[in-house]
Coordinates of C-alpha atoms and ligand atoms in Angstrom, one line a residue:
X1322 CA -11.8 -5.3 -8.0
X1323 CA -15.0 -5.0 -6.2
X1324 CA -15.1 -7.0 -2.9
X1325 CA -18.7 -7.1 -2.3
X1326 CA -19.7 -9.7 -5.1
X1327 CA -23.5 -10.2 -5.3
X1328 CA -23.8 -13.5 -3.6
X1329 CA -23.8 -16.2 -6.1
X1330 CA -27.4 -17.3 -6.7
X1331 CA -27.5 -21.0 -6.6
X1332 CA -30.0 -21.0 -3.9
X1333 CA -27.9 -19.0 -1.4
X1334 CA -26.3 -22.0 -0.4
X1335 CA -23.8 -22.0 2.4
X1336 CA -20.8 -24.2 2.5
X1337 CA -19.2 -25.8 5.5
X1338 CA -15.6 -25.3 6.0
X1339 CA -14.9 -29.0 4.6
X1340 CA -17.2 -28.3 1.7
X1341 CA -15.1 -25.2 1.2
X1342 CA -12.1 -27.0 1.4
X1343 CA -13.3 -29.5 -1.4
X1344 CA -14.5 -26.3 -3.6
X1345 CA -10.9 -25.2 -3.1
X1346 CA -9.4 -28.5 -4.1
X1347 CA -11.8 -28.8 -7.1
X1348 CA -10.9 -25.3 -8.2
X1349 CA -7.2 -26.3 -8.1
X1350 CA -7.8 -29.6 -9.9
X1351 CA -9.6 -27.6 -12.5
X1352 CA -6.7 -25.5 -13.3
X1353 CA -6.7 -22.5 -10.9
X1354 CA -3.3 -22.2 -9.1
X1355 CA -4.0 -22.2 -5.3
X1356 CA -1.7 -19.1 -5.0
X1357 CA -4.1 -17.4 -7.2
X1358 CA -6.9 -18.2 -4.8
X1359 CA -5.0 -16.7 -2.0
X1360 CA -3.9 -13.6 -4.0
X1361 CA -7.7 -13.0 -4.8
X1362 CA -8.6 -13.6 -1.2
X1363 CA -5.9 -11.3 0.1
X1364 CA -6.6 -8.6 -2.4
X1365 CA -10.5 -8.8 -1.6
X1366 CA -9.6 -8.3 2.3
X1367 CA -7.1 -5.1 1.0
X1368 CA -10.1 -3.8 -1.0
X1369 CA -12.5 -3.9 2.0
X1370 CA -9.8 -2.5 4.2
X1371 CA -9.0 0.4 2.1
X1372 CA -12.7 1.2 1.3
X1373 CA -13.4 1.2 5.1
X1374 CA -10.5 3.3 5.9
X1375 CA -11.6 5.9 3.4
X1376 CA -15.3 5.8 4.4
X1377 CA -14.5 6.1 8.0
X1378 CA -11.9 8.9 7.1
X1379 CA -9.4 6.9 9.5
X1380 CA -5.7 7.4 9.4
X1381 CA -3.1 5.6 11.1
X1382 CA -1.3 2.2 11.3
X1383 CA -3.0 -1.0 10.0
X1384 CA -1.8 -4.0 11.7
X1385 CA -2.5 -7.6 10.3
X1386 CA -2.4 -10.5 12.6
X1387 CA -1.2 -13.3 10.6
X1388 CA -1.6 -17.1 11.7
X1389 CA 0.3 -20.1 11.1
X1390 CA -1.9 -21.1 7.9
X1391 CA -3.5 -20.1 4.8
X1392 CA -5.5 -17.5 6.6
X1393 CA -2.3 -15.9 7.8
X1394 CA -1.2 -16.2 4.0
X1395 CA -4.3 -14.1 3.0
X1396 CA -3.1 -11.6 5.7
X1397 CA 0.3 -11.3 4.1
X1398 CA -1.3 -10.6 0.6
X1399 CA -3.7 -7.9 2.0
X1400 CA -0.7 -6.2 3.9
X1401 CA 1.1 -5.9 0.5
X1402 CA -1.7 -4.4 -1.5
X1403 CA -2.4 -2.0 1.4
X1404 CA 1.2 -0.9 1.5
X1405 CA 1.3 -0.3 -2.2
X1406 CA -1.7 1.9 -1.9
X1407 CA 0.4 4.0 0.5
X1408 CA -1.3 2.6 3.8
X1409 CA 1.1 2.3 6.9
X1410 CA 0.7 -1.4 7.3
X1411 CA 2.6 -4.1 9.2
X1412 CA 2.4 -7.7 9.7
X1413 CA 2.2 -9.2 13.4
X1414 CA 2.8 -13.0 13.0
X1415 CA 1.6 -15.6 15.4
X1416 CA 4.7 -17.6 15.9
X1417 CA 7.8 -17.7 13.5
X1418 CA 6.7 -16.7 9.9
X1419 CA 9.6 -19.1 8.8
X1420 CA 7.5 -21.9 9.6
X1421 CA 4.7 -20.8 7.1
X1422 CA 4.6 -23.4 4.3
X1423 CA 3.3 -23.5 0.8
X1424 CA 1.2 -20.6 -0.7
X1425 CA 1.4 -18.8 2.8
X1426 CA 5.2 -19.0 2.7
X1427 CA 5.2 -17.6 -0.9
X1428 CA 3.0 -14.7 0.1
X1429 CA 5.2 -14.0 3.1
X1430 CA 8.3 -13.7 0.8
X1431 CA 6.4 -11.4 -1.5
X1432 CA 5.8 -9.0 1.4
X1433 CA 8.6 -6.6 2.0
X1434 CA 6.9 -4.5 4.7
X1435 CA 7.6 -4.4 8.4
X1436 CA 7.1 -7.7 10.3
X1437 CA 6.6 -6.8 13.9
X1438 CA 6.7 -9.0 17.1
X1439 CA 3.6 -10.2 18.3
X1440 CA 2.8 -7.9 21.3
X1441 CA -0.9 -7.2 22.5
X1442 CA 0.1 -3.9 23.8
X1443 CA 1.3 -2.8 20.4
X1444 CA -2.4 -3.0 18.9
X1445 CA -3.4 0.0 21.1
X1446 CA -2.6 2.6 18.5
X1447 CA -3.7 0.8 15.5
X1448 CA -6.3 2.5 13.6
X1449 CA -7.3 -0.9 11.8
X1450 CA -6.9 -4.4 12.9
X1451 CA -7.1 -7.3 10.1
X1452 CA -7.4 -10.6 11.8
X1453 CA -5.9 -13.2 9.7
X1454 CA -5.1 -15.5 12.6
X1455 CA -7.4 -18.5 11.9
X1456 CA -10.2 -19.2 9.5
X1457 CA -11.6 -22.3 8.1
X1458 CA -8.8 -24.4 9.9
X1459 CA -9.6 -23.4 13.5
X1460 CA -9.7 -26.7 15.5
X1461 CA -9.6 -25.7 19.2
X1462 CA -10.4 -22.7 21.4
X1463 CA -7.8 -19.9 21.1
X1464 CA -5.2 -19.9 23.9
X1465 CA -1.9 -18.1 24.7
X1466 CA -0.7 -15.4 22.6
X1467 CA -3.6 -16.0 20.2
X1468 CA -6.1 -15.2 22.8
X1469 CA -4.1 -12.1 24.1
X1470 CA -3.9 -10.7 20.7
X1471 CA -7.7 -11.2 19.9
X1472 CA -8.6 -9.8 23.4
X1473 CA -6.3 -6.8 22.8
X1474 CA -7.7 -6.1 19.4
X1475 CA -11.4 -6.3 20.7
X1476 CA -10.4 -3.7 23.5
X1477 CA -8.7 -1.4 21.0
X1478 CA -10.6 1.4 19.3
X1479 CA -9.4 0.1 16.0
X1480 CA -11.5 -0.8 13.1
X1481 CA -11.7 -4.6 13.1
X1482 CA -11.9 -6.7 9.7
X1483 CA -11.9 -10.5 9.8
X1484 CA -10.3 -12.7 7.0
X1485 CA -12.7 -15.4 6.2
X1486 CA -14.0 -16.0 9.8
X1487 CA -13.4 -14.1 13.0
X1488 CA -10.6 -16.0 14.7
X1489 CA -12.5 -18.3 17.5
X1490 CA -15.5 -18.8 15.6
X1491 CA -16.4 -22.2 14.2
X1492 CA -17.3 -21.8 10.6
X1493 CA -19.4 -25.0 10.6
X1494 CA -21.6 -24.4 13.8
X1495 CA -21.2 -20.5 14.6
X1496 CA -20.1 -21.7 18.2
X1497 CA -17.5 -19.8 20.0
X1498 CA -15.7 -21.4 23.0
X1499 CA -13.1 -18.9 24.7
X1500 CA -11.9 -15.7 23.0
X1501 CA -13.2 -14.7 19.7
X1502 CA -12.3 -11.7 17.4
X1503 CA -15.3 -9.1 17.3
X1504 CA -15.3 -8.0 13.6
X1505 CA -16.9 -4.8 12.3
X1506 CA -16.8 -6.6 8.8
X1507 CA -15.7 -10.0 7.6
X1508 CA -14.7 -11.0 4.1
X1509 CA -15.2 -14.6 3.2
X1510 CA -14.7 -16.4 -0.1
X1511 CA -17.0 -17.8 -2.5
X1512 CA -20.0 -18.6 -0.2
X1513 CA -20.7 -17.8 3.5
X1514 CA -20.4 -20.6 5.9
X1515 CA -23.2 -21.6 8.5
X1516 CA -21.0 -19.9 11.1
X1517 CA -21.4 -16.6 9.4
X1518 CA -25.3 -16.9 9.7
X1519 CA -25.8 -18.8 12.9
X1520 CA -25.9 -16.7 16.2
X1521 CA -23.4 -15.7 17.8
X1522 CA -21.2 -16.0 14.5
X1523 CA -23.6 -13.6 12.6
X1524 CA -23.1 -10.9 15.3
X1525 CA -19.2 -11.4 15.7
X1526 CA -18.9 -10.9 11.8
X1527 CA -20.2 -7.5 12.1
X1528 CA -23.8 -8.5 11.1
X1529 CA -25.2 -9.9 7.7
X1530 CA -24.6 -6.5 6.2
X1531 CA -21.1 -6.6 6.8
X1532 CA -20.5 -9.9 5.6
X1533 CA -18.9 -9.5 2.2
X1534 CA -18.6 -12.6 0.0
X1535 CA -15.7 -12.2 -2.5
X1536 CA -15.4 -14.0 -5.8
X1537 CA -11.8 -15.5 -5.7
X1538 CA -12.1 -17.4 -9.1
X1539 CA -13.9 -20.5 -8.1
X1540 CA -16.5 -21.2 -10.4
X1541 CA -20.3 -21.2 -9.6
X1542 CA -20.5 -24.8 -11.1
X1543 CA -18.3 -26.1 -8.6
X1544 CA -20.8 -25.4 -5.7
X1545 CA -23.1 -28.1 -6.8
X1546 CA -20.2 -30.6 -6.6
X1547 CA -19.4 -29.8 -3.0
X1548 CA -22.6 -31.5 -1.6
X1549 CA -23.6 -28.2 -0.1
X1550 CA -27.2 -28.6 1.3
X1551 CA -27.5 -25.7 3.8
X1552 CA -29.1 -22.6 2.7
X1553 CA -29.6 -18.9 4.1
X1554 CA -33.4 -18.9 4.5
X1555 CA -34.7 -16.1 2.3
X1556 CA -37.0 -15.8 -0.8
X1557 CA -34.3 -17.0 -3.0
X1558 CA -34.4 -20.5 -1.7
X1559 CA -38.5 -21.0 -1.8
X1560 CA -39.8 -18.1 -4.1
X1561 CA -40.3 -20.3 -7.0
X1562 CA -42.5 -22.8 -4.8
X1563 CA -44.6 -19.9 -3.3
X1564 CA -48.3 -20.2 -4.0
X1565 CA -49.3 -16.9 -5.5
X1566 CA -53.0 -16.9 -6.0
X1567 CA -54.1 -17.1 -9.4
X1568 CA -57.2 -15.7 -11.2
X1569 CA -58.9 -19.0 -11.1
X1570 CA -57.9 -19.8 -7.7
X1571 CA -60.9 -20.2 -5.1
X1572 CA -61.2 -21.0 -1.4
X1573 CA -61.0 -25.0 -2.2
X1574 CA -58.1 -24.6 -4.5
X1575 CA -56.3 -22.5 -1.9
X1576 CA -57.0 -25.4 0.6
X1577 CA -58.9 -26.3 3.5
X1578 CA -57.2 -26.5 6.9
X1579 CA -58.5 -28.2 10.0
X1580 CA -57.2 -26.7 13.3
X1581 CA -57.8 -28.6 16.7
X1582 CA -59.2 -26.1 19.1
X1583 CA -57.5 -25.3 22.3
X1584 CA -58.5 -25.7 25.9
X1585 CA -58.0 -23.3 28.9
X1586 CA -56.2 -21.1 29.5
X1587 CA -54.7 -20.9 26.0
X1588 CA -57.9 -20.4 24.0
X1589 CA -56.3 -17.9 21.8
X1590 CA -53.7 -19.9 20.5
X1591 CA -55.7 -21.8 18.0
X1592 CA -57.4 -18.4 16.9
X1593 CA -54.0 -17.0 16.4
X1594 CA -52.8 -19.9 14.2
X1595 CA -56.5 -19.9 12.2
X1596 CA -56.2 -16.4 11.4
X1597 CA -52.4 -16.5 10.4
X1598 CA -53.3 -19.5 8.0
X1599 CA -55.8 -17.3 6.3
X1600 CA -53.6 -14.3 6.2
X1601 CA -50.8 -16.3 4.1
X1602 CA -53.5 -17.2 1.6
X1603 CA -55.2 -20.5 3.0
X1604 CA -58.7 -20.8 1.5
X1605 CA -60.7 -22.1 4.3
X1606 CA -59.9 -22.7 8.0
X1607 CA -62.3 -25.0 10.2
X1608 CA -61.6 -24.7 14.1
X1609 CA -62.8 -27.7 16.0
X1610 CA -63.5 -26.4 19.2
X1611 CA -64.2 -28.5 22.4
X1612 CA -67.9 -28.1 23.2
X1613 CA -67.1 -26.1 26.5
X1614 CA -65.3 -23.5 24.4
X1615 CA -67.4 -23.4 21.4
X1616 CA -69.3 -20.2 22.4
X1617 CA -66.1 -18.4 23.1
X1618 CA -64.4 -19.3 19.8
X1619 CA -67.5 -19.0 17.7
X1620 CA -68.0 -15.4 19.2
X1621 CA -64.6 -14.4 18.7
X1622 CA -64.0 -15.4 15.2
X1623 CA -65.7 -14.1 12.1
X1624 CA -63.3 -15.6 9.0
X1625 CA -63.0 -19.1 10.5
X1626 CA -65.7 -21.8 10.6
X1627 CA -66.1 -23.1 14.0
X1628 CA -67.5 -26.6 14.7
X1629 CA -68.2 -27.9 18.0
X1630 CA -66.6 -31.3 19.0
X1631 CA -67.5 -33.4 22.0
X1632 CA -64.6 -35.9 21.7
X1633 CA -61.8 -37.1 19.6
X1634 CA -64.5 -38.7 17.5
X1635 CA -66.0 -35.3 16.8
X1636 CA -62.5 -34.0 15.4
X1637 CA -62.0 -37.2 13.3
X1638 CA -65.5 -36.8 11.9
X1639 CA -64.7 -33.3 10.5
X1640 CA -61.1 -34.7 9.4
X1641 CA -63.0 -37.2 7.4
X1642 CA -64.0 -34.5 4.9
X1643 CA -61.8 -35.1 1.9
X1644 CA -61.3 -31.3 1.1
X1645 CA -59.3 -31.0 4.2
X1646 CA -55.7 -31.3 3.1
X1647 CA -53.9 -30.1 6.3
X1648 CA -54.4 -30.3 10.0
X1649 CA -52.7 -28.3 12.6
X1650 CA -52.8 -29.7 16.1
X1651 CA -51.1 -28.3 19.3
X1652 CA -51.8 -24.6 20.0
X1653 CA -53.6 -24.8 23.3
X1654 CA -54.6 -28.5 22.6
X1655 CA -53.4 -29.8 26.1
X1656 CA -50.6 -32.4 26.5
X1657 CA -51.4 -36.0 26.8
X1658 CA -52.6 -39.3 25.1
X1659 CA -55.8 -37.8 23.5
X1660 CA -53.8 -35.1 21.4
X1661 CA -51.1 -37.5 20.5
X1662 CA -53.9 -39.9 19.2
X1663 CA -55.6 -37.2 17.3
X1664 CA -52.1 -36.4 15.7
X1665 CA -51.5 -40.0 14.8
X1666 CA -55.0 -40.7 13.4
X1667 CA -54.4 -37.3 11.2
X1668 CA -51.2 -38.9 9.8
X1669 CA -52.7 -42.3 9.2
X1670 CA -55.5 -40.6 7.2
X1671 CA -52.8 -39.3 4.8
X1672 CA -53.1 -35.6 5.6
X1673 CA -50.3 -33.3 6.0
X1674 CA -49.9 -32.5 9.7
X1675 CA -48.3 -29.7 11.5
X1676 CA -47.6 -30.3 15.2
X1677 CA -46.8 -27.5 17.5
X1678 CA -46.6 -26.8 21.2
X1679 CA -48.8 -29.0 23.3
X1680 CA -48.9 -31.7 20.4
X1681 CA -45.1 -31.8 20.3
X1682 CA -45.1 -32.2 24.2
X1683 CA -47.5 -35.0 23.9
X1684 CA -44.9 -37.0 22.0
X1685 CA -42.1 -36.8 24.4
X1686 CA -40.6 -40.1 24.8
X1687 CA -42.7 -41.8 22.2
X1688 CA -41.6 -40.2 18.9
X1689 CA -41.6 -43.6 17.2
X1690 CA -45.6 -43.2 17.4
X1691 CA -45.2 -40.8 14.6
X1692 CA -43.8 -43.3 12.1
X1693 CA -47.2 -44.4 10.9
X1694 CA -47.8 -46.0 7.3
X1695 CA -48.6 -43.8 4.2
X1696 CA -47.7 -40.7 6.2
X1697 CA -47.9 -37.5 4.4
X1698 CA -45.8 -34.5 5.3
X1699 CA -45.4 -33.7 9.1
X1700 CA -43.8 -30.5 10.2
X1701 CA -42.7 -30.2 13.8
X1702 CA -42.2 -26.7 15.4
X1703 CA -40.4 -27.2 18.5
X1704 CA -38.7 -24.4 20.5
X1705 CA -35.6 -25.4 22.4
X1706 CA -37.5 -26.7 25.5
X1707 CA -39.7 -28.8 23.4
X1708 CA -36.8 -30.0 21.2
X1709 CA -35.2 -30.8 24.5
X1710 CA -38.1 -33.1 25.7
X1711 CA -38.5 -34.9 22.2
X1712 CA -34.7 -35.3 21.4
X1713 CA -33.0 -35.4 24.6
X1714 CA -29.8 -37.0 23.3
X1715 CA -29.3 -34.2 20.6
X1716 CA -27.8 -30.8 21.8
X1717 CA -28.7 -27.7 19.6
X1718 CA -26.1 -25.7 21.7
X1719 CA -23.3 -27.9 20.6
X1720 CA -24.4 -28.1 17.0
X1721 CA -27.7 -26.5 16.0
X1722 CA -27.7 -27.7 12.3
X1723 CA -26.6 -31.1 13.2
X1724 CA -29.3 -31.7 15.9
X1725 CA -32.0 -30.2 13.4
X1726 CA -31.0 -32.7 10.7
X1727 CA -30.8 -35.7 12.9
X1728 CA -34.2 -35.0 14.5
X1729 CA -35.7 -34.5 11.1
X1730 CA -34.3 -37.9 9.9
X1731 CA -35.4 -39.5 12.9
X1732 CA -39.1 -38.3 12.6
X1733 CA -39.2 -38.5 8.8
X1734 CA -40.4 -35.1 8.9
X1735 CA -39.7 -31.4 8.7
X1736 CA -38.2 -29.8 12.0
X1737 CA -38.3 -26.1 12.5
X1738 CA -36.1 -25.7 15.7
X1739 CA -37.1 -22.1 16.7
X1740 CA -34.8 -19.5 18.3
X1741 CA -32.7 -16.5 17.3
X1742 CA -31.3 -18.7 14.5
X1743 CA -34.3 -20.7 13.6
X1744 CA -33.1 -24.0 11.7
X1745 CA -35.7 -25.7 9.3
X1746 CA -34.3 -29.1 8.5
X1747 CA -35.8 -31.8 6.2
X1748 CA -35.3 -35.6 6.4
X1749 CA -33.4 -35.7 3.1
X1750 CA -30.5 -33.6 4.7
X1751 CA -31.3 -29.9 3.6
X1752 CA -31.5 -27.4 6.0
X1753 CA -32.0 -23.6 6.1
X1754 CA -30.9 -21.2 8.6
X1755 CA -33.1 -18.1 9.3
X1756 CA -31.5 -14.9 10.2
X1757 CA -34.1 -12.2 10.3
X1758 CA -35.9 -12.7 13.7
X1759 CA -36.0 -9.5 15.8
X1760 CA -35.4 -10.1 19.3
X1761 CA -39.2 -8.8 20.2
X1762 CA -40.4 -11.8 18.3
X1763 CA -39.9 -13.8 21.6
X1764 CA -43.3 -13.1 23.1
X1765 CA -46.1 -15.6 23.8
X1766 CA -48.4 -16.6 20.7
X1767 CA -45.8 -16.0 18.1
X1768 CA -45.1 -19.7 17.7
X1769 CA -49.0 -20.3 17.2
X1770 CA -49.0 -17.6 14.5
X1771 CA -45.9 -19.4 12.8
X1772 CA -47.6 -22.8 13.0
X1773 CA -50.8 -21.4 11.3
X1774 CA -48.5 -19.8 8.6
X1775 CA -46.8 -23.0 7.9
X1776 CA -50.2 -24.8 7.7
X1777 CA -51.7 -22.1 5.5
X1778 CA -48.9 -22.4 2.9
X1779 CA -48.9 -26.1 3.0
X1780 CA -52.7 -26.3 2.5
X1781 CA -52.1 -24.2 -0.6
X1782 CA -49.9 -26.9 -2.1
X1783 CA -46.5 -25.4 -1.1
X1784 CA -44.1 -28.3 -0.4
X1785 CA -43.5 -28.8 3.3
X1786 CA -39.8 -27.8 3.6
X1787 CA -40.3 -24.6 1.4
X1788 CA -43.6 -23.8 3.3
X1789 CA -41.8 -23.8 6.6
X1790 CA -38.9 -21.9 5.2
X1791 CA -41.0 -19.2 3.7
X1792 CA -43.3 -19.1 7.0
X1793 CA -40.3 -18.5 9.2
X1794 CA -39.0 -15.8 6.8
X1795 CA -42.3 -14.0 6.3
X1796 CA -42.7 -14.2 10.3
X1797 CA -39.3 -12.5 10.8
X1798 CA -40.1 -10.0 8.3
X1799 CA -43.5 -9.0 9.5
X1800 CA -42.2 -8.6 13.2
X1801 CA -39.2 -6.4 11.7
X1802 CA -41.9 -4.1 10.5
X1803 CA -43.7 -3.8 13.8
X1804 CA -40.8 -3.3 16.2
X1805 CA -40.5 -3.6 20.1
X1806 CA -43.7 -3.7 22.0
X1807 CA -45.1 -6.3 19.4
X1808 CA -47.6 -8.7 20.6
X1809 CA -48.5 -11.9 18.5
X1810 CA -51.9 -10.6 17.2
X1811 CA -50.0 -7.7 15.7
X1812 CA -48.4 -10.0 13.4
X1813 CA -51.7 -11.0 12.0
X1814 CA -52.3 -7.6 10.5
X1815 CA -48.6 -7.2 9.5
X1816 CA -48.5 -10.4 7.4
X1817 CA -50.1 -9.0 4.1
X1818 CA -47.6 -6.4 4.0
X1819 CA -44.7 -8.8 3.7
X1820 CA -46.1 -11.5 1.3
X1821 CA -44.3 -11.8 -1.9
Ligands
LIG110 N1 -10.9 -21.6 -1.0 C1 -10.6 -21.3 0.2 O1 -11.4 -21.6 1.2 C2 -9.4 -20.3 0.5 C3 -9.0 -20.2 1.8 N2 -8.0 -19.7 2.0 C4 -7.7 -19.4 3.4 O2 -7.3 -20.6 4.0 C5 -7.9 -20.6 5.3 C6 -7.8 -21.9 5.8 O3 -6.4 -22.2 5.9 P1 -5.9 -23.5 6.9 O4 -4.4 -23.3 6.6 O5 -6.4 -24.6 6.5 O6 -6.3 -23.1 8.3 P2 -6.1 -21.8 9.2 O7 -5.2 -20.7 8.4 O8 -7.4 -21.4 9.6 O9 -5.3 -22.3 10.5 C7 -3.9 -22.8 10.4 C8 -3.8 -23.9 11.2 O10 -3.6 -23.4 12.7 C9 -3.8 -24.3 13.6 N3 -4.9 -24.0 14.6 C10 -6.1 -24.2 14.4 N4 -6.8 -23.5 15.5 C11 -5.8 -23.1 16.3 C12 -5.8 -22.6 17.6 N5 -7.1 -22.2 18.4 N6 -4.6 -22.3 18.2 C13 -3.5 -22.7 17.6 N7 -3.4 -23.1 16.4 C14 -4.6 -23.4 15.7 C15 -4.1 -25.6 12.8 O11 -3.1 -26.3 12.5 P3 -2.9 -27.8 13.5 O12 -1.4 -28.0 13.1 O13 -3.2 -27.3 14.9 O14 -3.9 -28.6 13.1 C16 -4.5 -24.9 11.4 O15 -4.3 -25.8 10.3 C17 -9.0 -20.0 5.1 O16 -9.8 -19.6 6.3 C18 -8.8 -18.8 4.2 O17 -8.8 -17.7 5.0 C19 -6.9 -19.3 0.8 O18 -6.1 -18.6 1.3 C20 -7.7 -18.8 -0.2 C21 -8.6 -19.9 -0.8
LIG111 K1 -9.6 -14.9 10.6

């Protein structure tokens, strides 16, 4: 049985532990015995364990740490298969295995191999440790013997495989409090959970290339019934909405974007955003440059129309051109009333608006001002500091997905909460987690490039949520191709190489 089943399409949906429990329940109601699910789960773990032992040419004892619930049940199944295949495999239960119930008790009884006392020292000589302590049912930080076993496993030289989730990791939020098993690889079932993709969960599972999604007999069709609306951000999610240039497309079809020019000292920010918008296929970009900066901007830009503005009215005068579909405010715009006023007027004009950087900070404490009539799409692209200023009651460190979702609902727009796991959330509840951003992307100016990419895709007619997802993913891919030492402007030349 192949372990690494190509991940179910269905838009690469992720399921929370509670949605997974619903999938489980629906499968059983649909006639699949729950014991069969556990048997398939445990078999998938054993497959990966056996494959890994031979791939690493490892030999020696395998210890399965079995917890008090169904995660532990999976562990007993995997141990049974591994022994059938000739491996020296023992189960080390946490607590009294006689207390196991239901399917876990059944699988315990089917296991006739050694059951050894829980002792952290006994893990030192293991060639492999399989963590079947806790999975979707984790409901508090590890403590006592559970924590000691996980800490000892992490300090050992053993290959470490996690069943469903590394024990200590919350499947819903990707958060860890206290000890957590550090897996070299993880086998989960049916679909990944947000905790497998959100940092630090992604790293504790062994990295995305070592996250195996096993088919345990729950039909794809059940996914839609779980209500899952969280996605891994990748082309599978937004590819169908991507605005490929057609033979008849010309610059006005590909859209006209208006960018508000920046002021000292961040004159380059709006240039980065403007070129980025063209690089992703935007047809035309006008940069409205405050008069004192006009000569600099006009001298620095070839591909962008540069218009001089002496005041807000100048900007609004340009905005009156009906061909302008999207406007981007923020990069270098200056924080304050004037910038906020322009954003509101742009929204009132029915244009799609991307708010970044200073435009975001200009709304601190007055987000309600964004709730204008006949508002088109608005996309906010805060980093964590800007998010804290705008949504001081929401804590991304507690629940990143939940915070981004609540923020999106509150502003009635798309919120791109940037970071090592950028989350794109829509007011209708959809959210995507991005997982391809390399560490070197956190350098000045990359946010300006991203905001320009989002605006550049929206101006071509791509729906706001999908445009934000696509831009975030392309932004990460472009950075991956450049490598350490990258500066923001390098991204501009790298974008064409990653466009679909
Ligand atoms: N379709 C599926 O999803 C399948 C999943 N399988 C496996 O089942 C687990 C989920 O099993 P569950 O029994 O719900 O929960 P766990 O095994 O993760 O946890 C067991 C109980 O442990 C208690 N608990 C939780 N956290 C701690 C902690 N930090 N310290 C001590 N005890 C803890 C908790 O019980 P309480 O009484 O404390 O509430 C848990 O209920 C899933 O992850 C899969 O591996 C099926 O086998 C296959 C199908
Ligand atoms: K586990």
